[in-house]
């Protein structure tokens, strides 16, 4: 395989790309039929499964609605004081007509779907019964020894064991041979007595027509079964097709039925009824679902062939649209490596085009970055020189200033002493042991000492106001970023003003940014661009942008004769003291 690939003309990307697209498009012709058939069959089966699952859910809700109305009727009969009297004291045989009327009234009030109620039988403690809907009352138990027969029955033990809770049976308890009905039985316990004495039984026989569905047995394709699988004693209560009931009634468990359905290619859905615990099972043969799939398979083969042919044609066309921009990008990179930065080539708005446009921007940004690096290197060298000069024997400088301070104190020259100590502290902050960053509180102290010196020089001409939020005082700031601006306000704004002047500095945090305002009421200026021509202000602007990036801002607003306001805004580095 390697030898064959090496012999092919695949040195160019276009040829490799073309070969790859052809290889990826031709083999699906042989696989698309099988895959599409599998996907289609799975999709149809899944859709039918989901559909009939929802159908069973809706069907179960309808059944539960009837069951719940029957349970409500049970409980209403139990709570009816007149029926309680009839059951416990008078006896059903003495009020048969009245009791029958009461049963009919309650059924009318509480049973919405009366068509599903085959009969209702009320049985007292003497096993005397009054039934609505049947004439032979207790059916097979309507004999002389009916007490012993009833009490020996399975349904009796089960009902008594449930202690008053309604029990649904999968057969008719008083007519076991009637396969068209099933029963629910409730043991009536006297709610008026704390001992909950027995008052009798209430038996409701329900017709299997409750389980009929409008579309069941659709051309023999779909079937519905209702199966009671409690205590591993499986019994099929209902099947829409009698032959299905006959086929599965001999099975010992519901799992064996499911196993048979899977082997015979049936699709089935089951849903458990919460009231009874019975399984609602819907089945349909797989062959009925997939009868039309053969035509779908043939159409899929045809479509796949057309798609493969189109894919080959598009492979030739698309290979050019991808390789041509790559060739253009390659040429640009060669020119860039030779020192060219500005490119005028145009690209389409696709992935390759985005790479080309990104490369053009990167080349320009790289040029600007190189220029910024050169400027930064020059400024760093200047800063290093200034720091070096400032570090020339700092102890000598501090000791000298300290001597001047004490000489001024001795000679009671308080202004000189105050100016000297402010100058000494100012130098300490300026040097800061060589650090380029200091807390905002230190930068403000530097301004405090500077204003002290200036007020001594100018005989307290300047009112100094500072409003700095406490939550930013420990934030780190680039050293000597604010003090030069205050110095500009003194020399270019307030010094030229006749009389007293005011300077204010305000600092706060706003929307994740630190903002400083340095305002004075000096002489102001008509053209704010003049301020950028000076080395100091322009240096601050450049240092701010280099250190804090393009998100920082430096703005000046001034009115001649009224004053100047400088606003600095930047996103602080994630540092603190």
Coordinates of C-alpha atoms in Angstrom, one line a residue:
X1 CA 0.0 0.0 0.0
X2 CA 2.8 2.4 0.8
X3 CA 4.5 1.6 -2.5
X4 CA 1.3 2.3 -4.4
X5 CA 0.7 5.6 -2.5
X6 CA 4.3 6.7 -3.1
X7 CA 3.9 6.1 -6.9
X8 CA 0.9 8.3 -7.0
X9 CA 1.4 12.0 -7.8
X10 CA 0.4 13.2 -4.3
X11 CA 3.1 15.8 -3.7
X12 CA 0.6 18.6 -4.0
X13 CA -2.2 19.2 -1.5
X14 CA -4.7 19.5 -4.3
X15 CA -4.1 16.0 -5.5
X16 CA -4.2 14.5 -2.0
X17 CA -7.3 16.4 -1.2
X18 CA -9.0 15.3 -4.5
X19 CA -8.0 11.6 -3.9
X20 CA -9.3 11.8 -0.3
X21 CA -12.7 13.1 -1.3
X22 CA -13.1 10.5 -4.0
X23 CA -12.1 7.7 -1.7
X24 CA -14.6 9.0 0.9
X25 CA -17.4 9.3 -1.6
X26 CA -17.2 6.0 -3.6
X27 CA -17.2 3.4 -0.8
X28 CA -20.4 4.6 0.6
X29 CA -22.1 3.4 -2.6
X30 CA -21.6 -0.1 -1.3
X31 CA -22.5 0.6 2.3
X32 CA -25.2 3.2 2.0
X33 CA -27.9 0.6 1.0
X34 CA -27.3 -1.6 4.1
X35 CA -26.8 1.4 6.4
X36 CA -29.9 3.3 5.1
X37 CA -32.0 0.1 5.3
X38 CA -30.9 -0.4 8.9
X39 CA -31.4 3.3 9.8
X40 CA -34.8 3.3 8.2
X41 CA -36.0 0.1 9.8
X42 CA -34.7 1.3 13.2
X43 CA -36.4 4.6 12.7
X44 CA -39.7 3.1 11.8
X45 CA -39.6 0.7 14.7
X46 CA -38.6 3.5 17.1
X47 CA -41.4 5.7 15.8
X48 CA -44.0 3.0 16.2
X49 CA -42.6 2.0 19.6
X50 CA -42.8 5.6 20.8
X51 CA -46.3 6.1 19.3
X52 CA -47.8 3.0 20.9
X53 CA -46.0 3.7 24.2
X54 CA -47.9 7.0 24.3
X55 CA -51.1 5.2 23.2
X56 CA -50.7 2.8 26.1
X57 CA -50.1 5.7 28.5
X58 CA -53.2 7.5 27.3
X59 CA -55.2 4.2 27.4
X60 CA -53.9 3.6 31.0
X61 CA -55.0 7.0 32.1
X62 CA -58.6 6.3 30.7
X63 CA -58.7 3.0 32.6
X64 CA -57.4 4.6 35.8
X65 CA -60.1 7.2 35.5
X66 CA -62.7 4.5 35.6
X67 CA -61.0 2.6 38.4
X68 CA -60.7 5.8 40.5
X69 CA -64.4 6.6 40.0
X70 CA -65.2 3.1 41.2
X71 CA -62.9 3.5 44.2
X72 CA -64.7 6.8 45.0
X73 CA -68.0 5.1 44.8
X74 CA -66.8 2.4 47.2
X75 CA -65.8 5.0 49.7
X76 CA -69.0 7.0 49.3
X77 CA -71.1 3.8 50.0
X78 CA -68.9 3.2 53.1
X79 CA -69.5 6.7 54.3
X80 CA -73.3 6.7 53.6
X81 CA -74.9 6.7 57.1
X82 CA -78.2 5.2 55.8
X83 CA -76.4 2.3 54.1
X84 CA -74.3 1.9 57.3
X85 CA -77.6 1.6 59.3
X86 CA -79.0 -0.9 56.8
X87 CA -75.9 -3.1 56.9
X88 CA -75.4 -3.1 60.7
X89 CA -78.8 -3.0 62.3
X90 CA -81.8 -3.5 59.9
X91 CA -80.3 -6.0 57.4
X92 CA -80.4 -5.9 53.7
X93 CA -83.3 -8.3 53.4
X94 CA -85.6 -5.9 55.2
X95 CA -84.8 -2.9 53.0
X96 CA -84.0 -4.4 49.6
X97 CA -85.9 -1.9 47.6
X98 CA -84.5 1.1 49.4
X99 CA -80.9 -0.3 49.2
X100 CA -81.3 -1.0 45.5
X101 CA -82.4 2.6 45.0
X102 CA -79.5 3.9 47.0
X103 CA -77.0 1.9 44.9
X104 CA -78.5 3.3 41.7
X105 CA -78.3 6.8 43.0
X106 CA -74.7 6.5 44.0
X107 CA -73.8 4.9 40.7
X108 CA -75.5 7.8 38.9
X109 CA -73.6 10.4 41.0
X110 CA -70.1 8.8 41.1
X111 CA -69.7 6.5 38.0
X112 CA -69.2 8.5 34.9
X113 CA -68.7 5.5 32.6
X114 CA -71.6 3.4 33.7
X115 CA -71.5 1.3 30.6
X116 CA -68.4 -0.5 32.0
X117 CA -70.2 -1.5 35.2
X118 CA -71.7 -4.9 34.8
X119 CA -73.2 -5.2 38.3
X120 CA -72.8 -3.9 41.9
X121 CA -73.5 -6.1 44.9
X122 CA -73.7 -5.1 48.5
X123 CA -73.2 -8.0 51.0
X124 CA -73.9 -7.7 54.7
X125 CA -72.3 -9.7 57.5
X126 CA -74.9 -12.5 57.1
X127 CA -73.9 -12.8 53.4
X128 CA -77.3 -11.5 52.3
X129 CA -76.7 -9.6 49.1
X130 CA -78.5 -7.0 47.1
X131 CA -77.2 -6.5 43.5
X132 CA -77.8 -3.9 40.9
X133 CA -77.4 -5.3 37.4
X134 CA -77.9 -9.0 38.2
X135 CA -80.7 -11.1 39.7
X136 CA -78.9 -14.1 41.3
X137 CA -77.0 -11.9 43.7
X138 CA -74.0 -14.0 44.9
X139 CA -74.0 -16.2 41.8
X140 CA -72.2 -19.5 42.5
X141 CA -72.3 -18.8 46.2
X142 CA -76.1 -18.4 46.3
X143 CA -76.6 -21.7 48.2
X144 CA -77.4 -22.7 51.8
X145 CA -73.7 -23.1 52.8
X146 CA -72.7 -19.9 51.1
X147 CA -71.0 -18.6 54.3
X148 CA -68.5 -21.4 54.4
X149 CA -68.0 -21.3 50.6
X150 CA -67.3 -17.5 50.6
X151 CA -65.0 -17.6 53.6
X152 CA -63.0 -20.5 52.1
X153 CA -62.5 -18.7 48.8
X154 CA -59.2 -17.1 47.8
X155 CA -60.7 -13.7 47.0
X156 CA -62.2 -13.6 50.5
X157 CA -58.9 -14.1 52.2
X158 CA -57.2 -11.6 50.0
X159 CA -59.8 -8.9 50.6
X160 CA -59.9 -9.4 54.4
X161 CA -56.1 -9.3 54.4
X162 CA -56.1 -5.8 52.7
X163 CA -58.1 -4.5 55.7
X164 CA -60.6 -2.3 53.9
X165 CA -58.5 -1.4 50.8
X166 CA -60.1 -2.0 47.4
X167 CA -58.8 -5.2 45.7
X168 CA -59.0 -5.8 41.9
X169 CA -59.2 -9.4 40.8
X170 CA -58.5 -10.6 37.2
X171 CA -61.7 -12.7 37.2
X172 CA -65.4 -12.4 38.3
X173 CA -65.4 -13.5 42.0
X174 CA -69.0 -14.5 42.0
X175 CA -69.1 -15.9 38.5
X176 CA -65.6 -17.4 37.8
X177 CA -66.8 -18.8 34.5
X178 CA -67.7 -15.4 33.1
X179 CA -64.6 -14.4 31.1
X180 CA -66.1 -11.1 30.0
X181 CA -66.0 -9.5 33.4
X182 CA -63.7 -9.0 36.4
X183 CA -64.3 -7.8 39.9
X184 CA -63.2 -5.3 42.5
X185 CA -64.0 -6.2 46.2
X186 CA -63.9 -4.0 49.3
X187 CA -64.3 -5.2 52.8
X188 CA -66.5 -2.7 54.5
X189 CA -65.3 -1.7 58.0
X190 CA -67.6 0.5 60.2
X191 CA -65.9 4.0 60.3
X192 CA -68.2 5.0 63.2
X193 CA -66.6 2.5 65.6
X194 CA -63.0 2.7 66.8
X195 CA -62.8 -1.1 66.5
X196 CA -63.7 -0.9 62.8
X197 CA -66.2 -3.7 62.9
X198 CA -67.1 -5.7 59.8
X199 CA -70.2 -4.4 57.9
X200 CA -69.9 -6.7 54.9
X201 CA -68.6 -6.5 51.3
X202 CA -69.0 -4.4 48.3
X203 CA -68.5 -6.3 45.0
X204 CA -68.3 -4.4 41.7
X205 CA -68.1 -6.5 38.5
X206 CA -66.6 -4.6 35.5
X207 CA -67.0 -5.5 31.9
X208 CA -63.9 -6.3 29.8
X209 CA -65.2 -3.8 27.2
X210 CA -63.3 -1.3 29.3
X211 CA -60.1 -2.5 27.5
X212 CA -61.5 -2.2 24.0
X213 CA -59.7 0.3 21.8
X214 CA -61.2 1.9 18.6
X215 CA -58.3 0.7 16.4
X216 CA -57.5 -2.6 18.0
X217 CA -57.0 -5.6 15.7
X218 CA -56.2 -3.3 12.7
X219 CA -56.3 -5.8 9.9
X220 CA -54.9 -8.4 12.3
X221 CA -51.7 -6.4 12.7
X222 CA -51.9 -5.0 16.2
X223 CA -53.1 -6.7 19.4
X224 CA -53.7 -5.6 23.0
X225 CA -53.3 -7.8 26.0
X226 CA -54.0 -7.2 29.7
X227 CA -52.0 -9.5 31.9
X228 CA -51.9 -10.0 35.7
X229 CA -48.4 -11.2 36.6
X230 CA -48.6 -10.8 40.4
X231 CA -46.9 -13.4 42.6
X232 CA -45.5 -15.1 39.5
X233 CA -48.9 -16.5 38.7
X234 CA -49.5 -15.1 35.3
X235 CA -53.1 -14.8 34.0
X236 CA -54.3 -13.1 30.8
X237 CA -57.3 -11.1 31.7
X238 CA -58.0 -9.7 28.2
X239 CA -56.8 -10.0 24.6
X240 CA -58.3 -8.2 21.6
X241 CA -57.9 -11.4 19.6
X242 CA -59.2 -14.6 21.4
X243 CA -56.6 -16.7 19.5
X244 CA -53.8 -14.6 21.2
X245 CA -55.4 -15.4 24.6
X246 CA -55.6 -19.0 23.8
X247 CA -52.0 -19.1 22.6
X248 CA -50.4 -17.3 25.6
X249 CA -52.8 -18.4 28.5
X250 CA -50.7 -21.6 29.1
X251 CA -47.5 -19.7 29.6
X252 CA -46.2 -19.7 33.1
X253 CA -44.8 -16.1 33.2
X254 CA -44.9 -12.8 31.3
X255 CA -41.2 -13.1 30.6
X256 CA -41.7 -16.3 28.6
X257 CA -44.3 -14.4 26.5
X258 CA -41.8 -11.6 25.9
X259 CA -39.2 -14.1 24.9
X260 CA -41.6 -15.7 22.4
X261 CA -42.5 -12.3 21.0
X262 CA -38.8 -11.4 20.5
X263 CA -38.1 -14.8 18.8
X264 CA -41.1 -14.4 16.4
X265 CA -40.1 -10.8 15.5
X266 CA -42.9 -9.0 17.3
X267 CA -42.5 -5.5 18.5
X268 CA -44.1 -5.0 21.9
X269 CA -44.7 -2.2 24.4
X270 CA -45.8 -2.6 28.0
X271 CA -47.2 -0.2 30.5
X272 CA -48.0 -1.1 34.1
X273 CA -51.3 0.1 35.6
X274 CA -50.5 1.6 39.0
X275 CA -54.0 0.9 40.5
X276 CA -54.0 -2.8 39.7
X277 CA -50.4 -3.7 38.9
X278 CA -51.6 -5.3 35.7
X279 CA -49.4 -5.1 32.5
X280 CA -50.9 -3.5 29.4
X281 CA -49.1 -5.0 26.4
X282 CA -49.4 -4.0 22.8
X283 CA -47.9 -6.2 20.1
X284 CA -47.4 -5.8 16.3
X285 CA -45.5 -8.0 13.9
X286 CA -42.3 -6.5 12.5
X287 CA -43.1 -7.6 9.0
X288 CA -46.2 -5.4 8.9
X289 CA -44.1 -2.3 9.8
X290 CA -41.3 -2.9 7.2
X291 CA -43.5 -4.0 4.3
X292 CA -42.8 -0.7 2.4
X293 CA -39.1 -0.5 3.3
X294 CA -38.0 -2.3 0.2
X295 CA -39.0 0.5 -2.0
X296 CA -37.4 2.9 0.4
X297 CA -34.2 0.9 0.1
X298 CA -34.2 1.1 -3.7
X299 CA -34.8 4.8 -3.6
X300 CA -31.9 5.2 -1.1
X301 CA -29.6 3.3 -3.5
X302 CA -30.5 5.6 -6.3
X303 CA -30.0 8.8 -4.2
X304 CA -26.7 7.5 -2.8
X305 CA -25.4 6.9 -6.4
X306 CA -26.4 10.4 -7.4
X307 CA -24.8 11.9 -4.3
X308 CA -21.6 10.0 -5.0
X309 CA -21.4 11.3 -8.6
X310 CA -22.0 14.8 -7.4
X311 CA -19.4 14.4 -4.7
X312 CA -16.8 13.5 -7.3
X313 CA -17.6 16.6 -9.4
X314 CA -17.6 18.8 -6.3
X315 CA -14.3 17.3 -5.2
X316 CA -12.6 18.6 -8.3
X317 CA -14.2 22.1 -7.9
X318 CA -13.8 22.4 -4.1
X319 CA -10.1 21.3 -4.2
X320 CA -9.4 24.5 -6.2
X321 CA -11.3 26.7 -3.8
X322 CA -9.2 25.4 -0.9
X323 CA -5.7 25.1 -2.4
X324 CA -5.7 28.4 -4.2
X325 CA -6.1 30.5 -1.0
X326 CA -3.4 28.3 0.6
X327 CA -1.0 29.1 -2.2
X328 CA -1.8 32.8 -1.7
X329 CA -1.2 32.4 2.0
X330 CA 2.1 30.6 1.4
X331 CA 3.3 33.4 -0.8
X332 CA 2.4 36.0 1.8
X333 CA 4.3 34.1 4.5
X334 CA 7.4 34.0 2.3
X335 CA 7.2 37.8 1.8
X336 CA 6.6 38.3 5.5
X337 CA 9.7 36.3 6.3
X338 CA 11.7 38.8 4.1
X339 CA 10.5 41.8 6.1
X340 CA 7.2 42.8 4.4
X341 CA 4.3 43.7 6.7
X342 CA 1.5 45.2 4.6
X343 CA -0.5 42.8 2.4
X344 CA -3.4 43.7 0.1
X345 CA -4.5 40.2 -0.9
X346 CA -8.3 39.5 -0.5
X347 CA -9.7 36.2 0.9
X348 CA -13.2 34.7 0.9
X349 CA -15.1 34.5 4.2
X350 CA -14.3 30.9 5.0
X351 CA -11.9 29.1 7.3
X352 CA -8.9 29.5 5.0
X353 CA -9.9 33.1 4.4
X354 CA -10.1 33.8 8.1
X355 CA -6.6 32.4 8.5
X356 CA -5.4 34.7 5.8
X357 CA -7.1 37.8 7.2
X358 CA -5.8 36.8 10.7
X359 CA -2.3 36.5 9.3
X360 CA -2.5 40.0 7.7
X361 CA -3.6 41.5 11.0
X362 CA -0.9 39.5 12.9
X363 CA 1.7 40.9 10.6
X364 CA 0.6 44.5 11.2
X365 CA 0.3 43.9 14.9
X366 CA 3.7 42.3 15.0
X367 CA 5.1 45.4 13.3
X368 CA 3.5 47.6 16.0
X369 CA 4.6 45.3 18.7
X370 CA 8.2 45.4 17.6
X371 CA 8.0 49.2 17.5
X372 CA 6.5 49.3 21.0
X373 CA 9.1 46.9 22.2
X374 CA 11.9 49.1 20.9
X375 CA 10.3 52.2 22.5
X376 CA 9.8 50.3 25.8
X377 CA 13.4 49.2 25.7
X378 CA 14.5 52.8 25.3
X379 CA 12.2 53.9 28.1
X380 CA 13.4 51.1 30.3
X381 CA 17.0 52.1 29.8
X382 CA 16.2 55.7 30.6
X383 CA 14.3 54.5 33.7
X384 CA 17.2 52.4 34.7
X385 CA 19.5 55.3 34.3
X386 CA 17.3 57.5 36.4
X387 CA 17.0 54.8 39.1
X388 CA 20.7 54.4 39.0
X389 CA 21.2 58.1 39.5
X390 CA 18.6 58.2 42.2
X391 CA 20.4 55.4 44.0
X392 CA 23.7 57.2 44.2
X393 CA 24.3 57.0 47.9
X394 CA 20.6 57.4 49.1
X395 CA 21.8 57.1 52.7
X396 CA 23.9 60.2 52.2
X397 CA 20.8 62.0 50.8
X398 CA 18.5 60.9 53.7
X399 CA 21.1 61.7 56.3
X400 CA 21.7 65.2 54.8
X401 CA 17.9 65.9 54.7
X402 CA 17.6 64.6 58.2
X403 CA 20.4 67.0 59.3
X404 CA 18.7 69.9 57.6
X405 CA 15.4 69.0 59.3
X406 CA 16.9 69.0 62.8
X407 CA 18.8 72.2 62.1
X408 CA 15.5 73.8 61.1
X409 CA 13.8 72.5 64.3
X410 CA 16.6 73.8 66.4
X411 CA 16.4 77.2 64.7
X412 CA 12.6 77.1 64.9
X413 CA 12.3 77.2 61.1
X414 CA 9.1 75.1 61.0
X415 CA 8.4 75.7 57.3
X416 CA 11.9 74.5 56.3
X417 CA 11.5 71.5 58.6
X418 CA 8.1 70.6 57.1
X419 CA 9.5 71.0 53.6
X420 CA 12.5 68.9 54.4
X421 CA 10.6 66.0 55.9
X422 CA 8.1 66.0 53.0
X423 CA 11.0 66.0 50.5
X424 CA 12.6 63.1 52.3
X425 CA 9.5 61.0 52.4
X426 CA 8.8 61.9 48.8
X427 CA 12.2 60.6 47.8
X428 CA 11.6 57.3 49.7
X429 CA 8.4 56.7 47.7
X430 CA 10.0 57.7 44.4
X431 CA 12.8 55.1 45.0
X432 CA 10.6 52.4 46.6
X433 CA 13.5 50.0 46.7
X434 CA 13.6 49.9 42.9
X435 CA 9.9 48.8 42.6
X436 CA 7.9 49.9 39.5
X437 CA 4.5 49.3 41.3
X438 CA 3.3 50.7 44.6
X439 CA -0.1 50.8 46.4
X440 CA -2.4 53.6 45.5
X441 CA -2.3 54.8 49.1
X442 CA 1.5 55.3 48.7
X443 CA 1.0 57.2 45.4
X444 CA -1.5 59.5 47.2
X445 CA 1.0 60.0 50.1
X446 CA 3.6 61.1 47.5
X447 CA 1.1 63.7 46.2
X448 CA 0.4 64.8 49.8
X449 CA 4.2 65.4 50.5
X450 CA 4.5 67.2 47.1
X451 CA 1.5 69.5 47.9
X452 CA 3.0 70.2 51.3
X453 CA 6.3 71.4 49.7
X454 CA 4.4 73.5 47.1
X455 CA 2.2 75.2 49.7
X456 CA 5.3 76.1 51.7
X457 CA 6.9 77.5 48.6
X458 CA 3.8 79.5 47.5
X459 CA 2.6 80.5 51.0
X460 CA -0.5 78.2 51.1
X461 CA -1.9 79.4 47.8
X462 CA -3.3 76.0 46.9
X463 CA -6.3 74.2 48.4
X464 CA -5.7 70.5 48.1
X465 CA -8.8 68.1 48.2
X466 CA -8.6 64.3 47.8
X467 CA -11.5 61.8 47.6
X468 CA -10.2 58.3 47.4
X469 CA -12.5 55.3 47.9
X470 CA -11.2 53.0 50.7
X471 CA -11.7 49.9 48.6
X472 CA -9.0 50.9 46.1
X473 CA -6.3 52.2 48.4
X474 CA -4.5 48.8 48.6
X475 CA -4.7 48.2 44.8
X476 CA -1.4 48.3 43.0
X477 CA -0.7 51.2 40.6
X478 CA 2.3 52.1 38.3
X479 CA 4.6 54.3 40.3
X480 CA 4.7 58.1 39.4
X481 CA 1.5 57.9 37.3
X482 CA -0.5 60.5 39.2
X483 CA 2.0 62.8 40.8
X484 CA 3.3 64.3 37.5
X485 CA -0.2 65.2 36.6
X486 CA -0.6 67.1 39.9
X487 CA 2.7 68.8 39.1
X488 CA 1.4 69.9 35.7
X489 CA -1.7 71.3 37.3
X490 CA 0.5 73.4 39.6
X491 CA 3.0 74.7 37.0
X492 CA 0.7 75.1 34.0
X493 CA -2.6 75.9 35.7
X494 CA -2.5 77.3 39.2
X495 CA 1.0 79.0 39.2
X496 CA -0.2 81.3 36.3
X497 CA -3.4 82.1 38.1
X498 CA -3.6 85.3 40.2
X499 CA -4.7 84.6 43.8
X500 CA -5.7 81.3 45.5
X501 CA -6.3 78.1 43.5
X502 CA -7.8 74.7 44.2
X503 CA -6.7 71.2 43.0
X504 CA -8.7 68.0 43.6
X505 CA -7.9 64.4 43.0
X506 CA -10.7 61.8 43.1
X507 CA -10.3 58.0 42.8
X508 CA -12.9 55.2 42.6
X509 CA -13.7 51.9 41.0
X510 CA -16.4 51.8 38.4
X511 CA -17.5 48.7 36.4
X512 CA -14.2 46.9 37.0
X513 CA -12.0 49.8 36.1
X514 CA -10.1 52.3 38.3
X515 CA -10.8 55.9 37.6
X516 CA -8.8 59.0 38.7
X517 CA -9.8 62.6 38.1
X518 CA -7.2 65.4 38.6
X519 CA -9.0 68.7 38.4
X520 CA -7.8 72.3 39.0
X521 CA -9.4 75.7 38.7
X522 CA -6.3 77.3 37.0
X523 CA -6.0 79.3 33.8
X524 CA -7.0 76.3 31.6
X525 CA -6.3 76.1 27.9
X526 CA -8.1 76.5 24.6
X527 CA -6.4 73.6 22.8
X528 CA -6.0 70.5 24.8
X529 CA -3.6 68.9 22.3
X530 CA -0.9 71.3 23.6
X531 CA -0.7 69.2 26.7
X532 CA 0.5 66.1 24.7
X533 CA 3.4 68.0 23.3
X534 CA 5.2 68.0 26.6
X535 CA 7.5 65.1 27.5
X536 CA 6.0 64.5 31.0
X537 CA 2.3 64.2 30.0
X538 CA 3.0 62.2 26.8
X539 CA 5.3 59.9 28.8
X540 CA 2.5 59.2 31.3
X541 CA 0.0 58.4 28.5
X542 CA 2.5 56.0 26.8
X543 CA 3.4 54.3 30.1
X544 CA -0.3 53.9 30.9
X545 CA -1.1 52.3 27.5
X546 CA 2.0 50.0 27.6
X547 CA 1.5 48.8 31.1
X548 CA -2.3 48.5 31.2
X549 CA -3.0 47.9 27.5
X550 CA -5.4 49.4 25.0
X551 CA -8.4 49.2 27.4
X552 CA -6.9 52.1 29.4
X553 CA -7.7 55.7 28.6
X554 CA -6.2 59.1 29.1
X555 CA -8.4 62.1 28.5
X556 CA -8.1 65.9 29.1
X557 CA -10.9 68.4 29.2
X558 CA -10.1 72.1 29.7
X559 CA -11.8 75.5 29.5
X560 CA -9.7 78.7 29.2
X561 CA -10.0 80.8 32.3
X562 CA -11.8 78.0 34.3
X563 CA -9.5 75.1 34.7
X564 CA -8.5 71.6 33.5
X565 CA -9.6 68.1 34.3
X566 CA -7.6 65.0 33.5
X567 CA -9.2 61.5 33.6
X568 CA -7.3 58.3 33.8
X569 CA -9.1 55.0 33.5
X570 CA -7.6 51.4 33.4
X571 CA -8.3 47.9 34.4
X572 CA -6.1 47.0 37.4
X573 CA -3.9 44.0 37.4
X574 CA -5.1 41.3 39.7
X575 CA -2.7 42.2 42.5
X576 CA -2.9 43.7 46.0
X577 CA -0.7 44.6 48.8

